[in-house]
Coordinates of C-alpha atoms in Angstrom, one line a residue:
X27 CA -23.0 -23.6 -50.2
X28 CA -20.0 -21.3 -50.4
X29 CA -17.5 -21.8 -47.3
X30 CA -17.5 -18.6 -45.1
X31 CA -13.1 -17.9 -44.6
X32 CA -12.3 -18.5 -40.7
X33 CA -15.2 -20.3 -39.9
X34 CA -14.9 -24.0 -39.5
X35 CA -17.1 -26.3 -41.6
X36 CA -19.7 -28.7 -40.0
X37 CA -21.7 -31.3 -41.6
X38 CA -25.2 -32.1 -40.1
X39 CA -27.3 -35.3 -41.2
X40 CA -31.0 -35.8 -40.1
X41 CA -33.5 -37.6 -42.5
X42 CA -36.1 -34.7 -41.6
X43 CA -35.9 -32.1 -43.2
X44 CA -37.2 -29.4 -40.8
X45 CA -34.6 -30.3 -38.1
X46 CA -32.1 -29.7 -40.7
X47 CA -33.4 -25.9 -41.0
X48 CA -33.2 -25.4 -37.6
X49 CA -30.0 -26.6 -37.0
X50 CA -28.8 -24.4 -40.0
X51 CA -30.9 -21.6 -38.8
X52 CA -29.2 -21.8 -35.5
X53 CA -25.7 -22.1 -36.0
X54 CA -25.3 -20.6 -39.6
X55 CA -23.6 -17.8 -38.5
X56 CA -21.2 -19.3 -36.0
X57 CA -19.8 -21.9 -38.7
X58 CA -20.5 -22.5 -42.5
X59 CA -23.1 -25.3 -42.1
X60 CA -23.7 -28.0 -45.0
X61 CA -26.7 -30.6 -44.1
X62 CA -28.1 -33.5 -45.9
X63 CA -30.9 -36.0 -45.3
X64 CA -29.5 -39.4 -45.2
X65 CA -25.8 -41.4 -44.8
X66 CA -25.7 -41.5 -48.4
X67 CA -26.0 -38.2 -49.2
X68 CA -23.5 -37.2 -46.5
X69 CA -20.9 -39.8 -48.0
X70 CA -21.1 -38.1 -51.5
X71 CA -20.9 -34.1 -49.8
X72 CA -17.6 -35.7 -47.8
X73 CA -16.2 -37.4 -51.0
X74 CA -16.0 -33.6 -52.5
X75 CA -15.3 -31.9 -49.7
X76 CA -14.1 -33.5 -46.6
X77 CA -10.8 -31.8 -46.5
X78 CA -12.9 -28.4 -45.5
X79 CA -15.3 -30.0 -43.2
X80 CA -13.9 -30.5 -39.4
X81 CA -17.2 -32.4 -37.8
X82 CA -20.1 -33.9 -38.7
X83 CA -22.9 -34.3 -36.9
X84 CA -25.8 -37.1 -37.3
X85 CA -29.0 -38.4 -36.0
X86 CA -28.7 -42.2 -35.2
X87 CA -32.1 -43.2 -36.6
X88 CA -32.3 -42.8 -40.1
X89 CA -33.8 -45.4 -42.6
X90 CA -31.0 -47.4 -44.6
X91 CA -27.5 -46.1 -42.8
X92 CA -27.9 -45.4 -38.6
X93 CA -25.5 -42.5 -37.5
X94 CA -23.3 -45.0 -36.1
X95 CA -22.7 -46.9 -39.5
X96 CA -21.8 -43.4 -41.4
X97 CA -19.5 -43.1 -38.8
X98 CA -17.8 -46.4 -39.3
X99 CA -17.7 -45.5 -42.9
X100 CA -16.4 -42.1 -42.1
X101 CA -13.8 -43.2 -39.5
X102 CA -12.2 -45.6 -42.5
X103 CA -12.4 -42.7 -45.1
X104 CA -11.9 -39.8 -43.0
X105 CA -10.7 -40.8 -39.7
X106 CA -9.5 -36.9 -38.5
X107 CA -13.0 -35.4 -38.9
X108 CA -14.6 -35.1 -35.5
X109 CA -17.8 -37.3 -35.5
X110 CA -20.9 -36.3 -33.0
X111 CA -23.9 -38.5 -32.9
X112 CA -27.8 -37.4 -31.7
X113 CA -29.7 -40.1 -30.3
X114 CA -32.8 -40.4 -28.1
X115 CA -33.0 -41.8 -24.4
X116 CA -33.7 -45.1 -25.9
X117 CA -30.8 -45.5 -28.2
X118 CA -27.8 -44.2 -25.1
X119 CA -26.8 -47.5 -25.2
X120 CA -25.4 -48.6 -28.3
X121 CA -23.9 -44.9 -28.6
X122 CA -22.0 -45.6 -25.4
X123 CA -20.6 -48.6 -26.8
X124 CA -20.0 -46.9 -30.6
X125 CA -18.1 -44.4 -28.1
X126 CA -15.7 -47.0 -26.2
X127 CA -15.0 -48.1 -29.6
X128 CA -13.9 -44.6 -30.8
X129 CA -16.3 -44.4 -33.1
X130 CA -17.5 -41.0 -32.1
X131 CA -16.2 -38.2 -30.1
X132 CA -19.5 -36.9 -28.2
X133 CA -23.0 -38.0 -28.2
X134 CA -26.2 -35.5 -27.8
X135 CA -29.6 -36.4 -26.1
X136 CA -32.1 -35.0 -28.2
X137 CA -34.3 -32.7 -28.2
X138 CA -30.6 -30.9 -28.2
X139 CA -30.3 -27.5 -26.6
X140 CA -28.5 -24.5 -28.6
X141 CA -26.0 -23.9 -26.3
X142 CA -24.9 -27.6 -24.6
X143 CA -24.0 -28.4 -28.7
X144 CA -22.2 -25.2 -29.5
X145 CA -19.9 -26.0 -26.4
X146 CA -19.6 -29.5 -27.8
X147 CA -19.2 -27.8 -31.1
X148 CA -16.1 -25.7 -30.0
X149 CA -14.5 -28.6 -28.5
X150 CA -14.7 -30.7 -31.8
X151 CA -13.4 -28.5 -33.6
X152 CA -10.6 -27.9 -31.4
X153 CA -9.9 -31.0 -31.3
X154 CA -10.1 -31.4 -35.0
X155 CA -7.8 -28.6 -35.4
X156 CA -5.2 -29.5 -33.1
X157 CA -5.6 -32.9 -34.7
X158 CA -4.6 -31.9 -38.1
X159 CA -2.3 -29.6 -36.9
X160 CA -0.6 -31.7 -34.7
X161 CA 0.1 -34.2 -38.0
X162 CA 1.3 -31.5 -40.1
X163 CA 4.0 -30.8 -37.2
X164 CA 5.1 -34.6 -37.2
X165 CA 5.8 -34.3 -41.0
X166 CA 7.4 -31.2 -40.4
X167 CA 10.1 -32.7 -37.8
X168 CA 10.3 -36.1 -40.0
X169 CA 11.4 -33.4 -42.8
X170 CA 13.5 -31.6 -40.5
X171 CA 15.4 -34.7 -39.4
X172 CA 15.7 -35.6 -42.9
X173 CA 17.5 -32.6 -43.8
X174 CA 19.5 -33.0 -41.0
X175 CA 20.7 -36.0 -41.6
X176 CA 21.4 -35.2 -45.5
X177 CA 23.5 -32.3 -44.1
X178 CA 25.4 -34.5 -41.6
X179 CA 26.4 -36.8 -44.6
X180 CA 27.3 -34.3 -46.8
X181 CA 29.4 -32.7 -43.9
X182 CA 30.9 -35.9 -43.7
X183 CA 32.0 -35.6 -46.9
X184 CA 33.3 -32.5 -47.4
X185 CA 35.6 -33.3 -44.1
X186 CA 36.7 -36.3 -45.9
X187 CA 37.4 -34.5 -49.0
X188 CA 39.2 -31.9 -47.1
X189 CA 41.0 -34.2 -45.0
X190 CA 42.4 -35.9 -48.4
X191 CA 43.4 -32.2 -49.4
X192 CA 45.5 -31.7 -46.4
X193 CA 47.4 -34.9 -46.8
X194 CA 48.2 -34.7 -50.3
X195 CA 49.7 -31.0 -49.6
X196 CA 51.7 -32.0 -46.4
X197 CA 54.9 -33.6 -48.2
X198 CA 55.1 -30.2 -50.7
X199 CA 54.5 -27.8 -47.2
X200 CA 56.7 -29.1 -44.7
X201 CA 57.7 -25.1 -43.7
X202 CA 53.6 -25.3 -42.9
X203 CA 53.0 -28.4 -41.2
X204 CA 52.2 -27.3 -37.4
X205 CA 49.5 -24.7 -39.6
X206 CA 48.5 -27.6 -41.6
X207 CA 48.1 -29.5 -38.5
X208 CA 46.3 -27.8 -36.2
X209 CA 43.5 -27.1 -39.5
X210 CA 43.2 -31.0 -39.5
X211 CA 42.5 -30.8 -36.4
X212 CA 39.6 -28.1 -36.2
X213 CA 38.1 -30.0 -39.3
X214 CA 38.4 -33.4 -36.8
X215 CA 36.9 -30.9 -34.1
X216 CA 34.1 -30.0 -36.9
X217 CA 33.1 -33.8 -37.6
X218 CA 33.0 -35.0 -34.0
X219 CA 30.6 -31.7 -33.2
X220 CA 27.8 -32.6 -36.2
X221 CA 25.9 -34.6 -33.8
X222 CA 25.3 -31.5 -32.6
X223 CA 23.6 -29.5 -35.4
X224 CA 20.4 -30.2 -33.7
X225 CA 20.5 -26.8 -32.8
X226 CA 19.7 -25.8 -36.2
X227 CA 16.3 -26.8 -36.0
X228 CA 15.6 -25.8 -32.3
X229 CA 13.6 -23.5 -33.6
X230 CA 11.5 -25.7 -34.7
X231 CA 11.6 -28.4 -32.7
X232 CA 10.0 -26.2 -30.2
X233 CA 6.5 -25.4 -31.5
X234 CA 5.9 -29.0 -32.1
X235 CA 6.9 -29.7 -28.3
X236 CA 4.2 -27.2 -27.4
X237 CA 1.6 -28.7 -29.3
X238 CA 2.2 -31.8 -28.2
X239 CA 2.1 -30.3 -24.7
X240 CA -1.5 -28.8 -25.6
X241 CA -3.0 -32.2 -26.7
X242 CA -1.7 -33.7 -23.8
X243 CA -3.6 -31.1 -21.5
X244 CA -6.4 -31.3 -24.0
X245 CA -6.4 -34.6 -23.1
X246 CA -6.5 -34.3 -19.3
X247 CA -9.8 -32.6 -19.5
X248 CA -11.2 -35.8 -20.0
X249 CA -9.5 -37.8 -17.4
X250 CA -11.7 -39.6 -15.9
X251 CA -12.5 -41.6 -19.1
X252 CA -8.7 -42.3 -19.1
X253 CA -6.8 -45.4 -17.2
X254 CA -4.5 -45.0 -14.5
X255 CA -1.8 -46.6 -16.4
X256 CA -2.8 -44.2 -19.5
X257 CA -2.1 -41.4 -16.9
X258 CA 1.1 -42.7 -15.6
X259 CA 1.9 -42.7 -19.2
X260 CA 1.0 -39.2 -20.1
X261 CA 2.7 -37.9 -17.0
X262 CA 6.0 -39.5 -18.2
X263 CA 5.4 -38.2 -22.0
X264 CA 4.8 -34.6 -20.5
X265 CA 8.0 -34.8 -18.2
X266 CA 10.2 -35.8 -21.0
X267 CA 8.8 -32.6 -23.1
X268 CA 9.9 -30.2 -20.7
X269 CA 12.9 -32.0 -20.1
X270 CA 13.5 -31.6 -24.1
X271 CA 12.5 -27.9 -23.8
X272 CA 14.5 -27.1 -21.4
X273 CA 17.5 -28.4 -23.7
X274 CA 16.4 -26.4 -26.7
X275 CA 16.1 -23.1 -24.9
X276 CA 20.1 -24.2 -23.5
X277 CA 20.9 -25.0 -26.9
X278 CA 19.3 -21.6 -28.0
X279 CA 21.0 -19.6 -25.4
X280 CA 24.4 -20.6 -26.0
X281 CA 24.0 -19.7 -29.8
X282 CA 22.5 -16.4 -29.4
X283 CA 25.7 -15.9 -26.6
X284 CA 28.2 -17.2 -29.6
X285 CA 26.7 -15.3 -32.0
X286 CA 27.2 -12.1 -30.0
X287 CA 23.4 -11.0 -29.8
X288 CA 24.1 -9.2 -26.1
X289 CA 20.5 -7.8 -25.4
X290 CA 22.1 -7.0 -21.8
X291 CA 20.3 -4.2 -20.0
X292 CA 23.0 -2.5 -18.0
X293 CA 21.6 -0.6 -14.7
X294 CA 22.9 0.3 -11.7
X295 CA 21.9 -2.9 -9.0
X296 CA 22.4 -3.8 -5.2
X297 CA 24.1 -7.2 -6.5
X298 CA 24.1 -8.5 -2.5
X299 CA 19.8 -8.1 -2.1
X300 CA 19.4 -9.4 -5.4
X301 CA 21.9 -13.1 -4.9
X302 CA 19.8 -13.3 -1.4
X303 CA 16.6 -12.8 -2.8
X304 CA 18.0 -15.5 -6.1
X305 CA 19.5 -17.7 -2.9
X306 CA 15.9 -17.8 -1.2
X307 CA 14.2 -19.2 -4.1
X308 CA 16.2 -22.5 -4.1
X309 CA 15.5 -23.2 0.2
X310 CA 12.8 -25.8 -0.8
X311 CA 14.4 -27.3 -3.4
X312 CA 17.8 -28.1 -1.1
X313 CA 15.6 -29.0 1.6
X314 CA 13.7 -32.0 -0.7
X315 CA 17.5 -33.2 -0.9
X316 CA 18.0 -33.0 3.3
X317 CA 20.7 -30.0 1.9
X318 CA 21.2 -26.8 4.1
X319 CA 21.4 -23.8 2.0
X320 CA 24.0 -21.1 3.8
X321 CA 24.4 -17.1 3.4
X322 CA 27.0 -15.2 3.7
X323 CA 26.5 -12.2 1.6
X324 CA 27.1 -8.3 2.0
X325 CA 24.4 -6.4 1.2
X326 CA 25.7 -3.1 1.9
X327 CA 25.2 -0.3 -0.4
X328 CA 29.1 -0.8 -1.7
X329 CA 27.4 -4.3 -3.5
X330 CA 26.2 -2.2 -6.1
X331 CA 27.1 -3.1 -9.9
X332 CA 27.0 -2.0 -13.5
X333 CA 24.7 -5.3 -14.3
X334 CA 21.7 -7.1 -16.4
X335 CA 19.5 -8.6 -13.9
X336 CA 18.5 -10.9 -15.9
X337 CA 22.3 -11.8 -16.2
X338 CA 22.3 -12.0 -12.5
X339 CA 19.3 -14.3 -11.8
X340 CA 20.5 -16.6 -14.5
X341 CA 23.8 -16.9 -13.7
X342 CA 23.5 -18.0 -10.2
X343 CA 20.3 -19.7 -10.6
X344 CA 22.5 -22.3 -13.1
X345 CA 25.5 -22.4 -10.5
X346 CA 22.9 -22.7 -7.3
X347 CA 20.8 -25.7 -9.2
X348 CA 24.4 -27.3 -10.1
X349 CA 25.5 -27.2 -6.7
X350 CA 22.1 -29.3 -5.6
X351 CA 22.0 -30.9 -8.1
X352 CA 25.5 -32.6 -7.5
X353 CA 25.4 -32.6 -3.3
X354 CA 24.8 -35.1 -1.4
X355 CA 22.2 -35.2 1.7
X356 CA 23.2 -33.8 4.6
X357 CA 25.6 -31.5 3.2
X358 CA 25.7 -27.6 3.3
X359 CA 26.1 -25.0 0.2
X360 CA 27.6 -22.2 0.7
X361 CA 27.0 -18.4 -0.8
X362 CA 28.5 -16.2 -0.4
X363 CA 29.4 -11.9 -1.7
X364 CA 32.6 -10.3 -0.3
X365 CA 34.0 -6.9 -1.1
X366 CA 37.6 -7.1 -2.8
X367 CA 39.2 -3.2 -3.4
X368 CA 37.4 -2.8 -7.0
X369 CA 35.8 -5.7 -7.5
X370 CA 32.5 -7.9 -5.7
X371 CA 33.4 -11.5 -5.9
X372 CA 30.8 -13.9 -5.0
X373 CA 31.0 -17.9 -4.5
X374 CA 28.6 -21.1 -4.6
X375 CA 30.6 -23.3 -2.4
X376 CA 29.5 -27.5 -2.4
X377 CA 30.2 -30.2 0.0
X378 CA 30.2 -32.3 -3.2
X379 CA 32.7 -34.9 -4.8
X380 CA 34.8 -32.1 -6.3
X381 CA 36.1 -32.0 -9.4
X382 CA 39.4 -33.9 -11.0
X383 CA 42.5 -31.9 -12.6
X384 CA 40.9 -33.0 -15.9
X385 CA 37.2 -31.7 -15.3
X386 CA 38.7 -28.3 -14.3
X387 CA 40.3 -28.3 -17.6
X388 CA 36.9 -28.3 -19.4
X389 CA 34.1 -27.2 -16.6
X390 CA 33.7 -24.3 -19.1
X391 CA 33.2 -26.0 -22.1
X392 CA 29.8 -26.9 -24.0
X393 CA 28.6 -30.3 -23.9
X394 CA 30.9 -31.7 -21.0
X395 CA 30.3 -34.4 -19.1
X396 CA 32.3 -34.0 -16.0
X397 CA 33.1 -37.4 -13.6
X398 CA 30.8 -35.9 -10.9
X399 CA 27.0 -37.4 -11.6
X400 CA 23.6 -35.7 -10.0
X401 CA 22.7 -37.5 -6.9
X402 CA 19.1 -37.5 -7.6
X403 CA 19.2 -38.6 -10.9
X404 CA 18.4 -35.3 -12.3
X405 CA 19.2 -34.6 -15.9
X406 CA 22.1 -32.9 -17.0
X407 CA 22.7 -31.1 -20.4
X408 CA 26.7 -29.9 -19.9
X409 CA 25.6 -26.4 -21.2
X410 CA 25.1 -24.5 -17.7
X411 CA 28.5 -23.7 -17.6
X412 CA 29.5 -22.3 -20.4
X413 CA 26.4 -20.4 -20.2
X414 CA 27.6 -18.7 -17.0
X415 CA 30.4 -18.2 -18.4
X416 CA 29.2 -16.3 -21.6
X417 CA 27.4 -14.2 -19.4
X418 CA 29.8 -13.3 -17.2
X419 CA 32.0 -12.0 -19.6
X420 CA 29.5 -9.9 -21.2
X421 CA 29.5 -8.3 -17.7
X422 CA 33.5 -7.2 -18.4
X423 CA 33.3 -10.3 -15.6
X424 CA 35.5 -13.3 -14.6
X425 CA 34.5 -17.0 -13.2
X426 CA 36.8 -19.8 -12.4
X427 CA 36.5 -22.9 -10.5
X428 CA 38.5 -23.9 -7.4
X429 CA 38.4 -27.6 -6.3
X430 CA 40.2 -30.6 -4.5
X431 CA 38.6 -33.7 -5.8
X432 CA 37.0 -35.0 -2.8
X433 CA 36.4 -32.1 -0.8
X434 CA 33.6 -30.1 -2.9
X435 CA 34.2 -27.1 -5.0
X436 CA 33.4 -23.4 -5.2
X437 CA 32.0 -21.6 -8.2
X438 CA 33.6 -17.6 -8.2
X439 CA 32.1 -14.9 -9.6
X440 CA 34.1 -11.6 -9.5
X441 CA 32.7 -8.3 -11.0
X442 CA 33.2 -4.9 -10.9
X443 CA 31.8 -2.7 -8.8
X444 CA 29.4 0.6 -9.8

């Protein structure tokens, strides 16, 4: 039989012959349906074509090969085709113990009814799917990694290569030595930033994330099969995911800012109602920490601004979680919107550990790690930062840091009023 496009393939085995026409006759037009009458028969159908068929489907009692046994020889052969086994009342058994072995993914009571083994259907070949597609993303990120590092090696080569360049020229260019110099030192820069170039495949890294994310919750649909300690461990698998997601779209947003791709949607906004309403949002999260979370913000109609929203939210939302996420309990954050002449300038004030004359330097920057560390262990990418920043000065904005190590710091924002 001729495989229908866009239909998945499944494989049914029964040594009588008329349950093989009913089973064909009832699902034929759902999926493109192959059958055959014994173990044997089903081995040679697989042998041609098992890279089109997603599940098979076999009675346990059969003369010469049980369900069970095909499936042993199909798990060694083909282990990602989904495997469901009919049995009778009397045989439940054994199939629960060819289950716990993970020899098969479902087993169906017969007589089966239509509509309890499409659902099972759908599920296999789900899980089929996601199955194959989730090894096809693996292979994909090996590759990507692979290319990475190929790239990396051959960037250390070229900055080599160059490097040797520079040095050879710099006894013939004295007149050009501070230019000379200070190109050394951006192709130093260059080298010590190739770690880096994972944001070249973000991209990609991201859809196998998700996946991985779907199989897990795939998986949780069956959790009462699963161990508390295989629970524990999908919990942590799943909060390291989203940690790694949340450092891709970081990564993402800093090289759409660098790369000037402003898709800023300027309107007239009330900038004090909007920082209360951002301010609000983080009350519960400051009070899991035993932190007070302040207001002192004019919300007057002179608060309005030329402004993204979105700009707005994410802005404060990175200076508001940084401020938590660096205060100790029983402390008090501050924020705050004053009017100054022309301008609105707004502040995030901590009760934290401040920040040294040498973080102040490079609070800005990407990828800093300042001396200050998260008081909750929370995880930190250094990219916050000079994402505020980028966005602020898309606004035609300003924002600086003032700080006495020791004795907290404020984050200020100053834009111009409408």
């Amino acid at each position: 039989m001729t495989e229908t496009p866009n239909k998945a393939t499944v494989l049914y085995v029964d040594d009588e012959q008329q349950n093989l026409v009913s089973f064909k006759a009832s699902f034929r037009k759902l999926f493109t349906v192959l059958t055959a009458n014994s173990g044997e028969e089903a081995l040679s159908i697989l042998k041609k074509k098992h890279d089109r068929i997603s599940v098979v489907i076999s009675d346990q009692r059969m003369p010469h090969m049980t369900g069970v046994e095909l499936f042993e020889k199909i798990r060694t052969l083909y282990p990602d085709i989904t495997r469901i086994v009919l049995t009778g009342y009397s045989d439940i058994q054994d199939i629960i113990n060819a289950i716990s072995k993970g020899e098969v993914y479902r087993y169906i009571t017969k007589p089966w009814n239509r509509d309890e083994l499409k659902v099972t259907i759908d599920n296999a070949v789900e899980a089929h799917q996601l199955r194959t597609e989730n090894k096809k993303l693996f292979a994909d990120l090996k590759e990507a990694y692979s290319q990475l590092e190929d790239e990396a090696k051959h960037l250390e080569v070229k900055v080599a290569e160059r490097t040797k360049e520079l040095e050879q020229q710099k006894s013939a260019l004295q007149a050009n030595k501070q230019k000379l110099k200070k190109r050394n030192e951006e192709l130093i820069a260059l080298d010590s930033e190739k770690n880096h170039l994972v944001g070249i495949v973000a991209h990609d890294l991201k859809s196998p994330l998700n996946q991985i994310l779907g199989l897990l919750e795939l998986m949780s649909l069956d959790d009462e099969n699963l161990t508390e300690e295989q629970q524990e461990y999908m919990g942590l698998i799943r909060e390291s995911i989203h940690r790694q997601q949340d450092m891709i779209t970081q990564i993402l947003d800093v090289s759409a800012l660098e790369a000037k791709k402003s898709n800023a949607k300027i309107k007239r906004v009330n900038l004090g109602k909007l920082l209360i309403d951002i301010t609000d949002r983080f009350t519960l999260t400051a009070e899991k920490k035993s932190i007070a979370l302040a207001q002192d913000i004019d919300s007057s109609d002179e608060t309005e601004a030329m402004i993204d929203e979105n700009y707005i939210v994410q802005i404060f939302q990175n200076l508001i979680s940084n401020a938590i996420k660096f205060s100790p309990e029983n402390t008090t954050i501050t924020v705050s919107l004053k009017q100054e002449g022309e301008h609105l300038t707004a502040s995030v004030k901590d009760q934290g550990p401040g920040l040294t004359e040498e973080d102040l330097d490079k609070v800005f920057g990407k990828f800093q790690k300042l001396s200050a560390r998260p008081t909750g262990g929370e995880h930190s990418t250094g990219l916050g930062l000079s994402i505020v920043k980028k966005l602020v000065e898309n606004l035609d904005g300003k924002v600086w840091c003032e700080s006495v190590y020791g004795n907290g710091a404020s984050f200020m924002v100053q834009l111009p009023k409408a």
